[in-house]
Tab-separated table of C-alpha atoms in Angstrom:
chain	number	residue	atom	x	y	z
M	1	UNK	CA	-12.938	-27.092	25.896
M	2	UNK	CA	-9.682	-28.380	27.106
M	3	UNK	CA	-7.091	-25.869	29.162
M	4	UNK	CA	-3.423	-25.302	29.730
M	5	UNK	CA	-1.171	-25.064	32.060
M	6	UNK	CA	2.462	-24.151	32.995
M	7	UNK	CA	4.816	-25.165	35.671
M	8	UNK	CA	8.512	-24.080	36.986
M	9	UNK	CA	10.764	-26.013	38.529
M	10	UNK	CA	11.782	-24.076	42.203
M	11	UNK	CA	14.761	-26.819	42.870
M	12	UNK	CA	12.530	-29.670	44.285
M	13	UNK	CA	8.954	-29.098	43.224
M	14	UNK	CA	7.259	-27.958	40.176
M	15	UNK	CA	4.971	-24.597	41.015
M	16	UNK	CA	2.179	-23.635	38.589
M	17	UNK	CA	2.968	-20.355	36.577
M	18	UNK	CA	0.350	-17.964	36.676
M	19	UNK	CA	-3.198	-18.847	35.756
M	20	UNK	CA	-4.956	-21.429	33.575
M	21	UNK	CA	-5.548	-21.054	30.293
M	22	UNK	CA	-8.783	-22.357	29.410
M	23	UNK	CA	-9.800	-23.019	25.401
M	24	UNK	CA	-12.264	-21.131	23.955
M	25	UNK	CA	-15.095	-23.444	23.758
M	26	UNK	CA	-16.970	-26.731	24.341
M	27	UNK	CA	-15.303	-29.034	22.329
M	28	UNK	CA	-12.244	-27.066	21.152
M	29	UNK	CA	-9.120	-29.505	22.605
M	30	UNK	CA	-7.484	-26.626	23.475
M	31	UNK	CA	-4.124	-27.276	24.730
M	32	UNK	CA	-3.522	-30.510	22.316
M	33	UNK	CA	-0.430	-28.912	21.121
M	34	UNK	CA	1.676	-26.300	23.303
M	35	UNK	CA	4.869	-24.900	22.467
M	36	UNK	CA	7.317	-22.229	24.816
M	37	UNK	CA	9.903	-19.780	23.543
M	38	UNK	CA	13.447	-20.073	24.539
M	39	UNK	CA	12.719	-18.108	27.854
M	40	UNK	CA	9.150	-19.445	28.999
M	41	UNK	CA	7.519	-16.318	28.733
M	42	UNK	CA	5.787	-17.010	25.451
M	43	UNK	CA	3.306	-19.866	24.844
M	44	UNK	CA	1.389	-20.754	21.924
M	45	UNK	CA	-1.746	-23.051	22.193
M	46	UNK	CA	-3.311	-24.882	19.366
M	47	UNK	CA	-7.087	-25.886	19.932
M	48	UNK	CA	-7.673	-28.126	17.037
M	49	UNK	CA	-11.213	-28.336	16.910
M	50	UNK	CA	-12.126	-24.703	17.228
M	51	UNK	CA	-14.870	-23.489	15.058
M	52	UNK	CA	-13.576	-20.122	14.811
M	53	UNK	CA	-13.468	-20.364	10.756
M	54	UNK	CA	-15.390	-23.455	9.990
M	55	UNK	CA	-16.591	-26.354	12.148
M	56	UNK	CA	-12.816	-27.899	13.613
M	57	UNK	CA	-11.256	-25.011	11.565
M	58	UNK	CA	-9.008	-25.393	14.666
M	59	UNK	CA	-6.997	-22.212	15.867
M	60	UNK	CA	-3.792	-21.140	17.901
M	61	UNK	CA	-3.437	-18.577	20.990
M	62	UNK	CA	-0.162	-17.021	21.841
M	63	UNK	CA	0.214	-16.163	25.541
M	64	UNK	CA	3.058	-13.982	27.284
M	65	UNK	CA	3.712	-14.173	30.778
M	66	UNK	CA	3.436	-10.714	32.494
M	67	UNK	CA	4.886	-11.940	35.894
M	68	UNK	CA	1.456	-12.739	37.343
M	69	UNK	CA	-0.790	-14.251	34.843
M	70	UNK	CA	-0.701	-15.084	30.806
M	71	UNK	CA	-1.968	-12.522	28.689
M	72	UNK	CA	-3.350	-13.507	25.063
M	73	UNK	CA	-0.526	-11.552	22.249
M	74	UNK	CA	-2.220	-10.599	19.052
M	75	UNK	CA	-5.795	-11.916	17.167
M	76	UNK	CA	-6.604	-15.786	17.676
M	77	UNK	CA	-4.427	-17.142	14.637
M	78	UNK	CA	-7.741	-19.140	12.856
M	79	UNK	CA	-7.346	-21.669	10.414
M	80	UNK	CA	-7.956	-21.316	6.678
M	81	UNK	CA	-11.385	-23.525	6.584
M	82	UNK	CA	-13.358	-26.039	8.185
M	83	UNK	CA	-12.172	-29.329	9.340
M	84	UNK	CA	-8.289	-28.371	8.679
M	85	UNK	CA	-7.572	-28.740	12.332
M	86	UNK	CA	-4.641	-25.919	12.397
M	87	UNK	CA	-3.474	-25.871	15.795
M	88	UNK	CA	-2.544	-29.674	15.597
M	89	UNK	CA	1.036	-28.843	15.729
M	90	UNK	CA	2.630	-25.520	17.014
M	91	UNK	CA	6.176	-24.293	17.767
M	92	UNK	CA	7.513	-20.887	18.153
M	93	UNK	CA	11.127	-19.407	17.634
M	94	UNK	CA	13.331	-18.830	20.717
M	95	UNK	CA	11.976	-15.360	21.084
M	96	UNK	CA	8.882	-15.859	20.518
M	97	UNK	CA	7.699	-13.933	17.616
M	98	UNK	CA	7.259	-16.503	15.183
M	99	UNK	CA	4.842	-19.613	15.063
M	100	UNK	CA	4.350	-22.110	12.814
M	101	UNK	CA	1.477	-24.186	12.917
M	102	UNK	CA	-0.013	-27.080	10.976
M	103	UNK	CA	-2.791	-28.194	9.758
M	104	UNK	CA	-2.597	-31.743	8.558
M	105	UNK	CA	-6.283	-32.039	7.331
M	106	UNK	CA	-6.103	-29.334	4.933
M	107	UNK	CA	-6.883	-29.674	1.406
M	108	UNK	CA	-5.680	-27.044	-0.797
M	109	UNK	CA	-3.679	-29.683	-3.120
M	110	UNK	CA	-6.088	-32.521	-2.575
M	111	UNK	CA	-8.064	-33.955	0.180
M	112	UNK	CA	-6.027	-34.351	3.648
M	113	UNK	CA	-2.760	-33.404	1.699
M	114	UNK	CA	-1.843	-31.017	4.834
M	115	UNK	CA	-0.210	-27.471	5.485
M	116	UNK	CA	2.123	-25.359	7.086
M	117	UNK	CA	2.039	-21.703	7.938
M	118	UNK	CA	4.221	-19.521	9.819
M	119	UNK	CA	3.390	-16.146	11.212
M	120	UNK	CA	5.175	-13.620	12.885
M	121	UNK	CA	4.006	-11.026	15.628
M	122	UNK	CA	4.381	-7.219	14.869
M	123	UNK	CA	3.863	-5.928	18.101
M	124	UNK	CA	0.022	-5.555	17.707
M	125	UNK	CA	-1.243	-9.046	15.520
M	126	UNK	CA	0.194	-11.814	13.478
M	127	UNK	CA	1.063	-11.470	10.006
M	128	UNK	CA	1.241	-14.229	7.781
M	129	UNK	CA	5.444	-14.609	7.005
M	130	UNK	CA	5.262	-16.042	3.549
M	131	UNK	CA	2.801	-18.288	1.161
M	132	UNK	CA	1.124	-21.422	2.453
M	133	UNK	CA	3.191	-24.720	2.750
M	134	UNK	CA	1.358	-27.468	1.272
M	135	UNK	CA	1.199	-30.817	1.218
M	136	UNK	CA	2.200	-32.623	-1.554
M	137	UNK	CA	-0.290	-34.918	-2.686
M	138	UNK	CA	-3.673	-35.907	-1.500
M	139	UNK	CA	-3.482	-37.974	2.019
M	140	UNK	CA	0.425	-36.905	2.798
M	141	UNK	CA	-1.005	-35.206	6.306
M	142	UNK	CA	1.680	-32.489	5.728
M	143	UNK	CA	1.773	-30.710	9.353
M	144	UNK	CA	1.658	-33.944	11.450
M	145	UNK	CA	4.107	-32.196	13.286
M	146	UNK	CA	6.390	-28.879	12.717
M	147	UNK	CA	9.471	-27.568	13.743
M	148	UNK	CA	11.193	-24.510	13.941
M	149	UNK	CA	14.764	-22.625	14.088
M	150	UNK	CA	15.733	-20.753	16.755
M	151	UNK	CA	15.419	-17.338	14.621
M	152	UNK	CA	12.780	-18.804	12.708
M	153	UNK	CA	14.014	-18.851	9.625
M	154	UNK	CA	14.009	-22.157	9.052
M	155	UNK	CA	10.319	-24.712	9.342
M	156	UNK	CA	9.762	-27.997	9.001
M	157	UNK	CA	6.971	-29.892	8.394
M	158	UNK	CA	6.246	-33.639	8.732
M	159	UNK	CA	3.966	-35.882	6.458
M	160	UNK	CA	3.847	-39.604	8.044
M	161	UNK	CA	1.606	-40.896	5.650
M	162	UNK	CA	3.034	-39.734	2.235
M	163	UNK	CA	4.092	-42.442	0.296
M	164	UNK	CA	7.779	-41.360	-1.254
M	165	UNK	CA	9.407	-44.284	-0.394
M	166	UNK	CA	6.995	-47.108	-0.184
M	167	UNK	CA	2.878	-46.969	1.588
M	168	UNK	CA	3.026	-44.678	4.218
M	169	UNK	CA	6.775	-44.545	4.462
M	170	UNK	CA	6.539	-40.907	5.464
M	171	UNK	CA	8.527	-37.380	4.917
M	172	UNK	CA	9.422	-34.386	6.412
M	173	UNK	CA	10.532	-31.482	4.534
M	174	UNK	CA	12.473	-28.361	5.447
M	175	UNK	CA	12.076	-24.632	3.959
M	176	UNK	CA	13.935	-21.048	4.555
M	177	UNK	CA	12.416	-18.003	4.407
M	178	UNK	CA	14.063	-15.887	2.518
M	179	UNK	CA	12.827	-12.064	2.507
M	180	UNK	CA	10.993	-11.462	-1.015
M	181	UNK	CA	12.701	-8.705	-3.266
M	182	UNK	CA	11.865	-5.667	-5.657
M	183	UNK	CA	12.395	-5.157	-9.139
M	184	UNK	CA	14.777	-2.265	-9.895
M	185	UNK	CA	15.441	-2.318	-13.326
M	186	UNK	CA	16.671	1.273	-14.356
M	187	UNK	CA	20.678	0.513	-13.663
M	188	UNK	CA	21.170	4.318	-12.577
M	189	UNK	CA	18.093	4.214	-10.050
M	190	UNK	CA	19.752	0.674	-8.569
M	191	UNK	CA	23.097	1.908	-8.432
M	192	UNK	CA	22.246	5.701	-6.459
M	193	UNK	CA	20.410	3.196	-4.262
M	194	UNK	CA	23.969	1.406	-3.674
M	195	UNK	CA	25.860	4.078	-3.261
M	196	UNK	CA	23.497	5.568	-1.221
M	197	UNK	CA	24.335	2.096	1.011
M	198	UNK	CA	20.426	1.382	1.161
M	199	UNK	CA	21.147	-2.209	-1.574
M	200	UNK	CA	22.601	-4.001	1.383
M	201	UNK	CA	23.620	-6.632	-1.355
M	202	UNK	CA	25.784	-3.858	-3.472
M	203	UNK	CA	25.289	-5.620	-6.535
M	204	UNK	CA	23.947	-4.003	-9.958
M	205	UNK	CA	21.385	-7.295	-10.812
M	206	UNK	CA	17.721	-5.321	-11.165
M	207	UNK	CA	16.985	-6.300	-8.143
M	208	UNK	CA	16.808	-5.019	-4.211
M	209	UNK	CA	15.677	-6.696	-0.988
M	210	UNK	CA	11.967	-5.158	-0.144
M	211	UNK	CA	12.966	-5.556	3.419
M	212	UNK	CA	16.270	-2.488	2.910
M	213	UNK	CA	13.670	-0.361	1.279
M	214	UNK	CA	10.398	-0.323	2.882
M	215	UNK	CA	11.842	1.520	5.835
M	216	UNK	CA	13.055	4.724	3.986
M	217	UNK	CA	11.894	8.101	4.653
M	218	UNK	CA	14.156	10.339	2.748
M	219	UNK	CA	15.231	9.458	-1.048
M	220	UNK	CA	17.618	12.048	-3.059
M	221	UNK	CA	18.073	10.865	-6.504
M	222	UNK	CA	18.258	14.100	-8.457
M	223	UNK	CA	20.043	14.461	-11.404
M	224	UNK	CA	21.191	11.079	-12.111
M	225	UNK	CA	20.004	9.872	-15.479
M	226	UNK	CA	17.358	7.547	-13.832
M	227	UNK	CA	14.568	6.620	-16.903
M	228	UNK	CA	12.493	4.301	-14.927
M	229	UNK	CA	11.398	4.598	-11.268
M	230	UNK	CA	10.032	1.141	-11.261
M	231	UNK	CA	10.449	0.039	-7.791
M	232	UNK	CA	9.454	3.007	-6.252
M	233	UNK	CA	6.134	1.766	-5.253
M	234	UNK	CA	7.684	-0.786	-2.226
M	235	UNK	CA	9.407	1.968	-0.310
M	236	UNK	CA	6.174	2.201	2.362
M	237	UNK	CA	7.677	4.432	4.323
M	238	UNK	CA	8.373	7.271	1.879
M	239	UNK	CA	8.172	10.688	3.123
M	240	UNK	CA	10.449	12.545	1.171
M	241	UNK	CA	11.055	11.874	-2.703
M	242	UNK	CA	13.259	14.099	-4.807
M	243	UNK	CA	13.544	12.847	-8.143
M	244	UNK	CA	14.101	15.845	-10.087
M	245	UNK	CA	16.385	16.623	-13.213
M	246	UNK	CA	16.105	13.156	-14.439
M	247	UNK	CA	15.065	11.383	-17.659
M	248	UNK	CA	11.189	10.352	-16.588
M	249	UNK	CA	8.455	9.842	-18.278
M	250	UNK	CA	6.287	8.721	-16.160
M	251	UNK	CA	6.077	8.433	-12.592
M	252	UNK	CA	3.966	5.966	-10.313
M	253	UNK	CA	3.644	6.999	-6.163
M	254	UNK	CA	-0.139	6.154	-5.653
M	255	UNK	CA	1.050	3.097	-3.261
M	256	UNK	CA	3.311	6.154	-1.469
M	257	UNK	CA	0.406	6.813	0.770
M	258	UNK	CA	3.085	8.797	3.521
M	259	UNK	CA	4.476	10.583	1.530
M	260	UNK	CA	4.497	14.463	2.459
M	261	UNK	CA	6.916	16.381	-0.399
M	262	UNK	CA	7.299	15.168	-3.917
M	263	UNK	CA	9.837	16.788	-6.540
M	264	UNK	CA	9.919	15.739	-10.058
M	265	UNK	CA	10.115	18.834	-11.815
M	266	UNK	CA	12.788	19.066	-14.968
M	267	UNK	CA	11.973	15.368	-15.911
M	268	UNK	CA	9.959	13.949	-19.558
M	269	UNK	CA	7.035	13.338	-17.667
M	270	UNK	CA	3.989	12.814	-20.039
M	271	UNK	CA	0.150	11.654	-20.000
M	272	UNK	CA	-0.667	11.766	-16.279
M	273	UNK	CA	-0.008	11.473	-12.743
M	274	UNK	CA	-2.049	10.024	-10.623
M	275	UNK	CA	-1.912	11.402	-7.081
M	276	UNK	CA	-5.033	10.074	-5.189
M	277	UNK	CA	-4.994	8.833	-1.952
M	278	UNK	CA	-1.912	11.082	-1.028
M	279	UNK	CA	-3.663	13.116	1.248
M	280	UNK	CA	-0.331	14.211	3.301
M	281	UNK	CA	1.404	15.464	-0.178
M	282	UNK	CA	1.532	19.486	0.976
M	283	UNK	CA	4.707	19.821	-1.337
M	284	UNK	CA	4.433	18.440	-4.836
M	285	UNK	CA	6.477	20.306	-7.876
M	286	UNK	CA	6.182	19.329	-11.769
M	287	UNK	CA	7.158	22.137	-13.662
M	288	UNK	CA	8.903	21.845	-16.940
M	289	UNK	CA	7.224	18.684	-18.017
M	290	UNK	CA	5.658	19.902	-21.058
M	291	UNK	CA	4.358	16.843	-22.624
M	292	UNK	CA	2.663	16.189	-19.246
M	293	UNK	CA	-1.596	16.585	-19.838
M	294	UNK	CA	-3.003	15.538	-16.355
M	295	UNK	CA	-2.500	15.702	-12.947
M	296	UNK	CA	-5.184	13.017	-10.769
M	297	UNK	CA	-6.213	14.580	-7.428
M	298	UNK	CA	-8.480	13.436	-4.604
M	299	UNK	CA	-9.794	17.110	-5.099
M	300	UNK	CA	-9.941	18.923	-8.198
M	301	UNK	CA	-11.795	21.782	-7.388
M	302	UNK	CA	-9.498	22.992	-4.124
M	303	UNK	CA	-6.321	22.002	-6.647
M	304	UNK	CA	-7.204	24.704	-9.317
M	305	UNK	CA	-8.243	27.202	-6.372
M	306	UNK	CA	-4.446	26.001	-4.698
M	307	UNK	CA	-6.153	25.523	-1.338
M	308	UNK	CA	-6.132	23.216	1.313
M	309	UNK	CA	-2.902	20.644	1.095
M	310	UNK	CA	-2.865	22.122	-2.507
M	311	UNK	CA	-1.526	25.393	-1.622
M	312	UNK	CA	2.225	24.897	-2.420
M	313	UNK	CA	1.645	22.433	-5.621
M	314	UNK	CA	3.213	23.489	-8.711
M	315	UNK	CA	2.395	22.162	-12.083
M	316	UNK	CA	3.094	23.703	-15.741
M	317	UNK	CA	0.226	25.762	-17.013
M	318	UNK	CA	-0.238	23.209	-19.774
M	319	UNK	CA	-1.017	20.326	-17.246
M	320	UNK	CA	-4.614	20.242	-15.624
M	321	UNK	CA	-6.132	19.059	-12.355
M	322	UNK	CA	-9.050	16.328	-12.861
M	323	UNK	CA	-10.412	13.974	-10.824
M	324	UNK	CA	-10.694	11.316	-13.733
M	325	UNK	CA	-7.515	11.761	-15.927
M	326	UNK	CA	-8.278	8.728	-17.804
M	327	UNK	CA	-11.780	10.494	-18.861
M	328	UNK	CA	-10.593	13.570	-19.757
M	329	UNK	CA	-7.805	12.817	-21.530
M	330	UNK	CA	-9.524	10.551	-23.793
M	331	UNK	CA	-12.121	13.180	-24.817
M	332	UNK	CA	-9.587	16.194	-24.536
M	333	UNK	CA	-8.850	18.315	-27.875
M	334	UNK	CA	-4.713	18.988	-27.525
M	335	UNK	CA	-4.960	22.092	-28.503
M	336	UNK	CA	-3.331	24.741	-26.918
M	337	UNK	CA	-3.479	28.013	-28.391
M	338	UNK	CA	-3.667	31.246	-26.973
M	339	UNK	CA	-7.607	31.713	-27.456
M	340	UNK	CA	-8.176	28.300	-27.075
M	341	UNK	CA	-8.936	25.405	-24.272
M	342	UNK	CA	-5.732	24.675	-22.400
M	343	UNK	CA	-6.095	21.386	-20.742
M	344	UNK	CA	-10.611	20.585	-21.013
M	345	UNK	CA	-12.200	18.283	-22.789
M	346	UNK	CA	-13.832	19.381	-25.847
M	347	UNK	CA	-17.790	19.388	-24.444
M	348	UNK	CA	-19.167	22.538	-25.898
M	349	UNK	CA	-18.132	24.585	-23.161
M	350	UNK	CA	-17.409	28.089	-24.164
M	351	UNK	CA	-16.077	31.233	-22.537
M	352	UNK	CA	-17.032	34.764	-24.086
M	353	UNK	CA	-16.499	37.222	-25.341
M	354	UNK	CA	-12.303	37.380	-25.384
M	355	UNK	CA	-11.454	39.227	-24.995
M	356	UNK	CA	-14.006	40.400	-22.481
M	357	UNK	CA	-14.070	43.859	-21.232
M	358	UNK	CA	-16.511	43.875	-18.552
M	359	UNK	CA	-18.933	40.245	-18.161
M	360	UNK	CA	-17.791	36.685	-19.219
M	361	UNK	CA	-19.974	34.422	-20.086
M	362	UNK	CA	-20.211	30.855	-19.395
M	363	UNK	CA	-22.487	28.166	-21.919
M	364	UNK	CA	-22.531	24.430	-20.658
M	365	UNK	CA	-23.065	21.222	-22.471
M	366	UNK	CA	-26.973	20.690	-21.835
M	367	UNK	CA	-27.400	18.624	-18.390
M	368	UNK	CA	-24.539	20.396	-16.704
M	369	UNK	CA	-24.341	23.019	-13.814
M	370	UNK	CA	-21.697	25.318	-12.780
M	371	UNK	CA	-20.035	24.263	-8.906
M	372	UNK	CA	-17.788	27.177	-8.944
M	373	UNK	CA	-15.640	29.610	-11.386
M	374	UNK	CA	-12.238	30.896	-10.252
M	375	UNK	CA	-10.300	32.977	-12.010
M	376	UNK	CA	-6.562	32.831	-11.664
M	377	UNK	CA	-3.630	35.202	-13.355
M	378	UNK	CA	-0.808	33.663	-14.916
M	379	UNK	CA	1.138	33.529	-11.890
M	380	UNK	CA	-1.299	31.395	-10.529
M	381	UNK	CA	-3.034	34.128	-8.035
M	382	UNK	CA	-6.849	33.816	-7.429
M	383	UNK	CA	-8.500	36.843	-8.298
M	384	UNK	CA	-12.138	35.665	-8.580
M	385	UNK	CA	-14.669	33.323	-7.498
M	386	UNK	CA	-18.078	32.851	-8.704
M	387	UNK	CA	-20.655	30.572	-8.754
M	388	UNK	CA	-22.498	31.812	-11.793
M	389	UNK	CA	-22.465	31.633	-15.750
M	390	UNK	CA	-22.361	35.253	-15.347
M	391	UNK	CA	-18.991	36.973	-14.197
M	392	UNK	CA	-18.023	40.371	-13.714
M	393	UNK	CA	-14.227	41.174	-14.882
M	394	UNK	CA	-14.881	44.810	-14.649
M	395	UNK	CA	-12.344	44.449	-11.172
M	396	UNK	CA	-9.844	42.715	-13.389
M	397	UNK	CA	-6.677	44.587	-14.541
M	398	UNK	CA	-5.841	43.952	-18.241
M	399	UNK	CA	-4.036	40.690	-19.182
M	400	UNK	CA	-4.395	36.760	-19.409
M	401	UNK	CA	-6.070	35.002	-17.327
M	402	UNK	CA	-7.528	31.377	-16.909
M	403	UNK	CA	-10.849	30.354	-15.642
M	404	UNK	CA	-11.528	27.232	-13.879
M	405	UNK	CA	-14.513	25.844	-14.514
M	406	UNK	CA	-15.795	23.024	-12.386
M	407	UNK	CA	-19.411	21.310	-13.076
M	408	UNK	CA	-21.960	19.264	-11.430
M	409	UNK	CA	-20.126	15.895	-13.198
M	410	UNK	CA	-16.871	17.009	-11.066
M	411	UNK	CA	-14.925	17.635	-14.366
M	412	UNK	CA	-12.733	20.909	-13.600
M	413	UNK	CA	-12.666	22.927	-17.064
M	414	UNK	CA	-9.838	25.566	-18.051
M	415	UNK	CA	-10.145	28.725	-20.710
M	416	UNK	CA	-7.342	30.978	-21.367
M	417	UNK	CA	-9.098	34.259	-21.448
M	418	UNK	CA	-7.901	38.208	-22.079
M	419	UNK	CA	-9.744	41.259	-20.116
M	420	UNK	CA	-9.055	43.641	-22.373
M	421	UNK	CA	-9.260	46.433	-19.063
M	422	UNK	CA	-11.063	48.989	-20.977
M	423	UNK	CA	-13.434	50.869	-18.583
């Protein structure tokens, strides 16, 4: 199985550092490649024949020294398949929280042509910093051996038996990681984002660093022109996103998952929105979009009745709640008359009489079933909830009202109807 273990020098002899470490398994060769951080406190351990992913898929351990014994940091780091042999070579960064590690029997670009990978520890497990590092050819071995930078930014990989410069003259080559970056390509949106000093690199090119964005909480970017949001989508941290008074026309925040207060009202939004998946979003205004159709919930049902995190959503009347935008709106009639449908598809659903005086009544495309029927003024106030094709208005003071309609498909219907008030 093979083991480990660490020594430190007192001034005349060398004393073993806490316990042990001991591979995995019969037949692992743990310990064939060890590597410490700058301090000694972190160790990483390559086991080259480990089976964790494949018969000698190989794998590494990282260990941290807790003042007594060495404690394993993060997930065994596994390698990609069987017979790679990851773990051959390992070396960490000064501090510890990077690794590279190679596998020189990998063959991702031909048999035995080698790789490199370099992870980096988030407190919790090792994430992958970066694409794959392969070999060149077939038979180069890349990830013989590996080295690392101090902040490690900066790997190196060796390939002894590539054959560059003559059979098996060898070569080692050298990368930097540099961190990846996000398209921004409405000029407005990129420059509030400079002024706002969150584009470290202050220049107007279409383009941010991922790394100054994913972090923000809080983005104010009302009133500023901005046509395109592209971009959007990378800050994973989003809480708060004002966004109002612009030039949009469409929006995308479904990869927002945090985010807890959304304002794009005043804006050319148009189709849809989808918001699924956003199940923190308790404040979320769109008013004066007129050309927008459909708003995408999680829940349209509780959306119409303006419950639950729905309660403080706003939306124009002309813009409905559905669970499958893409559905409705290719069915859906666009009219929008008084004593028509507002925002349902056109399925033979009919409210009557209107105006009504004292019952509605509800008729349903044949193989459907009412859920529920609320009944909301123009305001937006619930009034009424049934769960019949049979409702009672006589309670109803005179005026407009709309009646959501939701049925057993999970399609929520809206009619515009008048109780006339007449007792």
């Amino acid at each position: 199985s093979g083991h480990t273990r660490v020594y430190q020098f007192n001034g005349a002899d060398w004393d073993q550092l806490g316990n042990d470490i001991n591979g995995e398994a019969a037949g692992d060769w743990s310990g064939w490649s060890v590597s410490l951080n700058g301090d000694g406190t972190v160790l990483a351990v390559g086991a080259r024949n480990n089976d964790g992913n494949g018969a000698d898929s190989g794998h590494t351990r990282v260990y941290q020294f807790n003042g007594v014994n060495w404690s394993q940091l993060g997930q065994d780091i596994d390698g990609e398949a069987a017979g790679d042999w990851s773990g051959y070579s390992v070396v960490l960064s000064s501090n510890g929280n990077s690794v590279a590690i190679g596998a020189y029997l990998n063959d991702d670009n031909g048999l035995e042509s080698g790789q490199v990978r370099v992870y980096q520890y988030n407190g919790a497990m090792w994430n992958q910093l970066g694409q794959d590092i392969e070999g060149e050819v077939a038979n180069d071995t890349f990830g013989w051996s590996v080295g690392l930078s101090g902040d490690g930014s900066v790997v190196a990989g060796g390939a002894p038996y590539h054959n560059g410069n003559g059979f098996e003259s060898g070569r080692v080559r050298a990368y930097r990681y540099t961190d990846p970056y996000t398209q921004i390509p409405d000029p407005n949106f990129e420059q509030a984002l400079i002024d706002q000093a969150i584009d470290s690199e202050g220049l107007l090119n279409g383009l941010v660093l991922t790394s100054d964005i994913s972090g923000i909480i809080s983005l104010d970017v009302y009133n500023l022109g901005i046509m395109d949001m592209t971009g959007i989508e990378d800050f994973a941290s989003l809480v708060n996103l004002r966004c109002d008074a612009n030039l949009l026309t469409s929006l995308s925040v479904s990869s927002n998952s945090n985010l807890r207060r959304l304002y794009c009202q005043n804006n050319q939004l148009s189709g849809s929105v989808d918001l699924r998946g956003l199940g923190s979003l308790l404040i979320f205004n769109a008013v004066n979009n007129p050309a927008l159709s459909c708003v995408e919930v999680d829940d349209a049902a509780a959306a119409v009745a303006g419950t639950g995190i729905y309660a403080n959503w706003a939306k124009d009347l002309g813009a409905m709640y559905s669970e499958n935008c893409g559905g409705m709106m290719a069915k859906s009639g666009t009219t929008k008359t008084d004593e028509d449908v507002i925002t349902v598809a056109s399925e033979n659903m009919t409210v009557y009489p209107n105006p009504a005086k004292e019952k509605l009544y509800i008729t349903l495309p044949p193989g459907k079933e009412i859920i529920n029927v609320t009944i909301f003024t123009i305001q937006g106030e619930r009034k009424a909830v049934a769960k019949s094709t049979v409702i009672s208005v006589t309670q109803l003071a005179g005026g407009v009202y709309f009646v959501a309609i939701q049925t057993s498909d999970g399609r929520v219907s809206v009619k515009k109807v008048i109780v006339s008030g007449e007792q």
